[in-house]
CSV table of C-alpha atoms in Angstrom, one decimal:
chain,number,residue,atom,x,y,z
E,1,LYS,CA,-102.4,119.1,-52.0
E,2,VAL,CA,-102.4,117.9,-55.6
E,3,GLY,CA,-99.1,118.0,-57.4
E,4,TYR,CA,-97.0,118.4,-54.1
E,5,ASP,CA,-93.4,117.2,-54.6
E,6,TYR,CA,-92.2,116.2,-51.3
E,7,LYS,CA,-88.6,115.4,-52.7
E,8,LYS,CA,-88.5,119.0,-54.2
E,9,GLU,CA,-89.5,120.6,-51.0
E,10,MET,CA,-87.2,118.6,-48.9
E,11,ALA,CA,-84.3,119.4,-51.3
E,12,GLY,CA,-84.9,123.1,-50.8
E,13,PHE,CA,-85.0,122.6,-47.0
E,14,GLN,CA,-82.2,124.3,-45.3
E,15,LYS,CA,-81.0,122.4,-42.1
E,16,ILE,CA,-81.2,124.5,-38.9
E,17,ASP,CA,-78.4,124.3,-36.5
E,18,PRO,CA,-80.2,124.7,-33.0
E,19,ALA,CA,-76.8,125.6,-31.4
E,20,GLN,CA,-76.7,128.8,-33.5
E,21,LEU,CA,-80.0,130.2,-32.7
E,22,THR,CA,-80.4,133.1,-30.5
E,23,LEU,CA,-83.1,133.9,-28.0
E,24,LYS,CA,-84.7,136.1,-30.7
E,25,ASP,CA,-84.9,133.1,-33.0
E,26,HIS,CA,-86.7,131.2,-30.4
E,27,ILE,CA,-89.2,133.8,-29.8
E,28,ARG,CA,-89.8,134.1,-33.5
E,29,ALA,CA,-90.3,130.3,-33.8
E,30,MET,CA,-92.7,130.3,-30.7
E,31,ILE,CA,-94.7,133.1,-32.2
E,32,TYR,CA,-94.8,131.5,-35.6
E,33,ALA,CA,-96.0,128.3,-34.1
E,34,GLU,CA,-98.8,130.2,-32.2
E,35,LEU,CA,-99.9,131.8,-35.5
E,36,SER,CA,-100.3,128.3,-36.9
E,37,ASN,CA,-102.8,127.2,-34.5
E,38,ASN,CA,-106.0,125.9,-36.1
E,39,ARG,CA,-105.5,127.5,-39.4
E,40,PRO,CA,-103.9,127.1,-42.9
E,41,TRP,CA,-100.2,128.2,-43.1
E,42,GLN,CA,-100.2,129.8,-46.5
E,43,ARG,CA,-101.7,133.1,-45.4
E,44,ILE,CA,-99.1,133.2,-42.5
E,45,GLN,CA,-96.3,132.4,-44.9
E,46,GLU,CA,-97.4,135.1,-47.4
E,47,ASN,CA,-97.3,137.8,-44.6
E,48,ILE,CA,-93.9,136.6,-43.3
E,49,ASP,CA,-92.5,136.7,-46.9
E,50,ASN,CA,-93.9,140.3,-47.4
E,51,GLY,CA,-92.6,141.5,-44.1
E,52,LYS,CA,-96.0,142.3,-42.5
E,53,ILE,CA,-95.7,139.8,-39.6
E,54,PRO,CA,-92.1,140.5,-38.7
E,55,ALA,CA,-93.1,144.2,-38.8
E,56,ILE,CA,-96.0,143.5,-36.4
E,57,PHE,CA,-93.8,141.9,-34.0
E,58,TYR,CA,-91.2,144.6,-34.1
E,59,ASN,CA,-88.9,142.4,-36.2
E,60,PHE,CA,-88.8,140.2,-32.8
E,61,ASP,CA,-87.0,142.8,-30.8
E,62,ILE,CA,-87.3,141.3,-27.4
E,63,GLY,CA,-87.5,144.7,-25.5
E,64,GLN,CA,-90.3,146.0,-27.7
E,65,LEU,CA,-92.3,142.8,-27.6
E,66,LYS,CA,-92.2,142.6,-23.9
E,67,ASN,CA,-93.8,146.2,-23.8
E,68,ALA,CA,-96.1,145.7,-26.7
E,69,ASP,CA,-99.8,146.2,-26.4
E,70,PRO,CA,-101.5,142.8,-26.9
E,71,LYS,CA,-104.6,144.3,-28.2
E,72,GLN,CA,-102.7,146.3,-30.9
E,73,LEU,CA,-101.0,142.9,-31.9
E,74,VAL,CA,-104.4,141.1,-32.2
E,75,GLN,CA,-105.7,144.0,-34.2
E,76,ASP,CA,-102.8,144.1,-36.6
E,77,LEU,CA,-102.8,140.3,-37.1
E,78,GLN,CA,-106.5,140.4,-37.8
E,79,ALA,CA,-106.1,143.3,-40.2
E,80,ILE,CA,-104.1,141.0,-42.5
E,81,SER,CA,-106.4,137.8,-41.8
E,82,CYS,CA,-103.6,136.1,-39.7
E,83,GLY,CA,-105.6,135.7,-36.5
E,84,ASN,CA,-106.9,132.5,-35.0
E,85,ARG,CA,-109.3,131.4,-32.4
E,86,GLN,CA,-106.9,131.8,-29.6
E,87,ILE,CA,-105.1,135.0,-30.9
E,88,LYS,CA,-106.3,137.1,-27.9
E,89,ARG,CA,-105.1,134.7,-25.2
E,90,GLN,CA,-101.9,134.0,-27.2
E,91,MET,CA,-100.9,137.8,-27.5
E,92,ASN,CA,-102.0,138.3,-23.8
E,93,THR,CA,-99.5,135.6,-22.6
E,94,LEU,CA,-96.8,136.6,-25.1
E,95,LYS,CA,-94.8,138.6,-22.4
E,96,ASP,CA,-95.1,135.6,-20.0
E,97,ASN,CA,-93.7,133.2,-22.6
E,98,ILE,CA,-90.9,135.3,-23.4
E,99,ALA,CA,-90.0,135.5,-19.6
E,100,VAL,CA,-89.9,131.7,-19.6
E,101,LEU,CA,-87.4,131.6,-22.6
E,102,GLU,CA,-85.5,134.2,-21.1
E,103,ARG,CA,-85.1,132.4,-17.8
E,104,ILE,CA,-84.0,129.3,-19.5
E,105,ASN,CA,-81.7,131.1,-21.6
E,106,CYS,CA,-80.2,133.0,-18.6
E,107,ASP,CA,-80.0,129.9,-16.3
E,108,TYR,CA,-78.3,127.7,-18.8
E,109,GLY,CA,-76.3,130.0,-20.9
E,110,SER,CA,-78.5,129.3,-24.1
E,111,ILE,CA,-81.8,127.6,-24.8
E,112,HIS,CA,-80.0,125.1,-26.7
E,113,ASN,CA,-77.7,124.2,-23.8
E,114,TYR,CA,-80.9,123.2,-21.9
E,115,TYR,CA,-82.9,121.7,-24.7
E,116,SER,CA,-80.0,119.5,-25.8
E,117,THR,CA,-79.9,117.7,-22.3
E,118,LYS,CA,-83.6,116.5,-22.9
E,119,LYS,CA,-85.1,113.9,-25.1
E,120,ALA,CA,-87.6,115.5,-27.6
E,121,HIS,CA,-90.6,113.7,-25.8
E,122,ASP,CA,-89.5,115.1,-22.4
E,123,LEU,CA,-89.0,118.6,-23.6
E,124,VAL,CA,-92.3,118.6,-25.2
E,125,LYS,CA,-93.9,117.6,-22.0
E,126,GLU,CA,-92.0,120.1,-20.1
E,127,LEU,CA,-93.0,122.9,-22.2
E,128,SER,CA,-96.7,122.0,-22.7
E,129,ILE,CA,-97.8,120.4,-19.3
E,130,PHE,CA,-99.6,122.8,-17.1
E,131,TYR,CA,-97.6,122.1,-13.9
E,132,SER,CA,-94.2,122.6,-15.3
E,133,LYS,CA,-92.1,125.7,-14.4
E,134,ASN,CA,-91.2,126.0,-18.0
E,135,LYS,CA,-94.8,125.7,-19.3
E,136,LEU,CA,-95.4,128.0,-22.5
E,137,LYS,CA,-98.8,129.5,-21.9
E,138,CYS,CA,-101.5,128.9,-24.5
E,139,MET,CA,-99.3,126.3,-26.0
E,140,GLY,CA,-100.1,122.6,-25.8
E,141,VAL,CA,-98.4,119.5,-27.3
E,142,PRO,CA,-99.3,120.5,-30.8
E,143,LEU,CA,-98.0,124.0,-30.8
E,144,VAL,CA,-94.9,123.1,-28.8
E,145,CYS,CA,-94.0,120.5,-31.4
E,146,GLU,CA,-94.5,123.0,-34.1
E,147,TYR,CA,-92.1,125.4,-32.2
E,148,LEU,CA,-89.5,122.7,-31.6
E,149,LYS,CA,-89.9,121.8,-35.3
E,150,GLY,CA,-89.2,125.5,-36.1
E,151,ILE,CA,-85.9,125.4,-34.2
E,152,GLY,CA,-84.7,122.3,-35.9
E,153,ILE,CA,-85.6,119.5,-33.3
E,154,GLY,CA,-86.9,116.6,-35.2
E,155,VAL,CA,-90.5,116.2,-33.8
E,156,VAL,CA,-94.0,115.7,-35.7
E,157,LYS,CA,-96.7,118.0,-34.8
E,158,PRO,CA,-99.7,115.6,-33.6
E,159,ASP,CA,-102.5,117.8,-34.9
E,160,VAL,CA,-106.0,116.5,-35.2
E,161,HIS,CA,-105.6,115.1,-38.9
E,162,LEU,CA,-102.6,113.2,-37.9
E,163,ARG,CA,-104.3,111.6,-34.9
E,164,ARG,CA,-107.3,110.7,-37.1
E,165,ILE,CA,-105.2,109.2,-39.7
E,166,ILE,CA,-103.2,107.0,-37.2
E,167,GLY,CA,-106.4,105.9,-35.4
E,168,ARG,CA,-108.1,105.0,-38.6
E,169,LEU,CA,-105.0,103.0,-39.9
E,170,GLY,CA,-105.3,101.1,-36.8
E,171,TYR,CA,-101.9,102.0,-35.5
E,172,SER,CA,-103.2,103.3,-32.3
E,173,ASN,CA,-106.4,103.3,-30.1
E,174,GLN,CA,-105.1,106.4,-28.4
E,175,THR,CA,-104.4,109.7,-29.8
E,176,PRO,CA,-100.6,110.7,-30.0
E,177,ALA,CA,-101.4,113.5,-27.7
E,178,ASP,CA,-102.6,111.1,-25.0
E,179,GLU,CA,-99.1,109.5,-24.9
E,180,TRP,CA,-97.5,112.9,-23.7
E,181,GLU,CA,-99.5,113.0,-20.5
């Protein structure tokens, strides 16, 4: 955007320590990544800041989220103009994705304990490739990267714009997403 000051933005960025994150923090980051699917972030951020999105998701209370009505979540998100093309599928699989994160958390003592044993590239594959036992449903490479970025893991979301720019600059004849498969 015009007038964007990258240095100012980065100066205000608080470094996240992934080791300090709870299961609730991971679920929040996963949901925020899903909400970013094919839409501008500004409206999402406004509704995070004003507390509407956290309220819709029961302030990320795991028990309440697992029992939440997916249709109600969709209606509430659409009411504040924060839906996306996949929001119905995403909310229908929310309980399954929470179960995956809970299992990882339980099996390894924390999600961080498990994630820290993997290279970022391998972790992205494991969470996004359909045959993986740790696949997060309705989350491909771009959304998994957005989730991992949200918990402090240094990855770049290979969205359509980034892939197009890399291709036009001649740095790749493949899209970055192809490299994950």
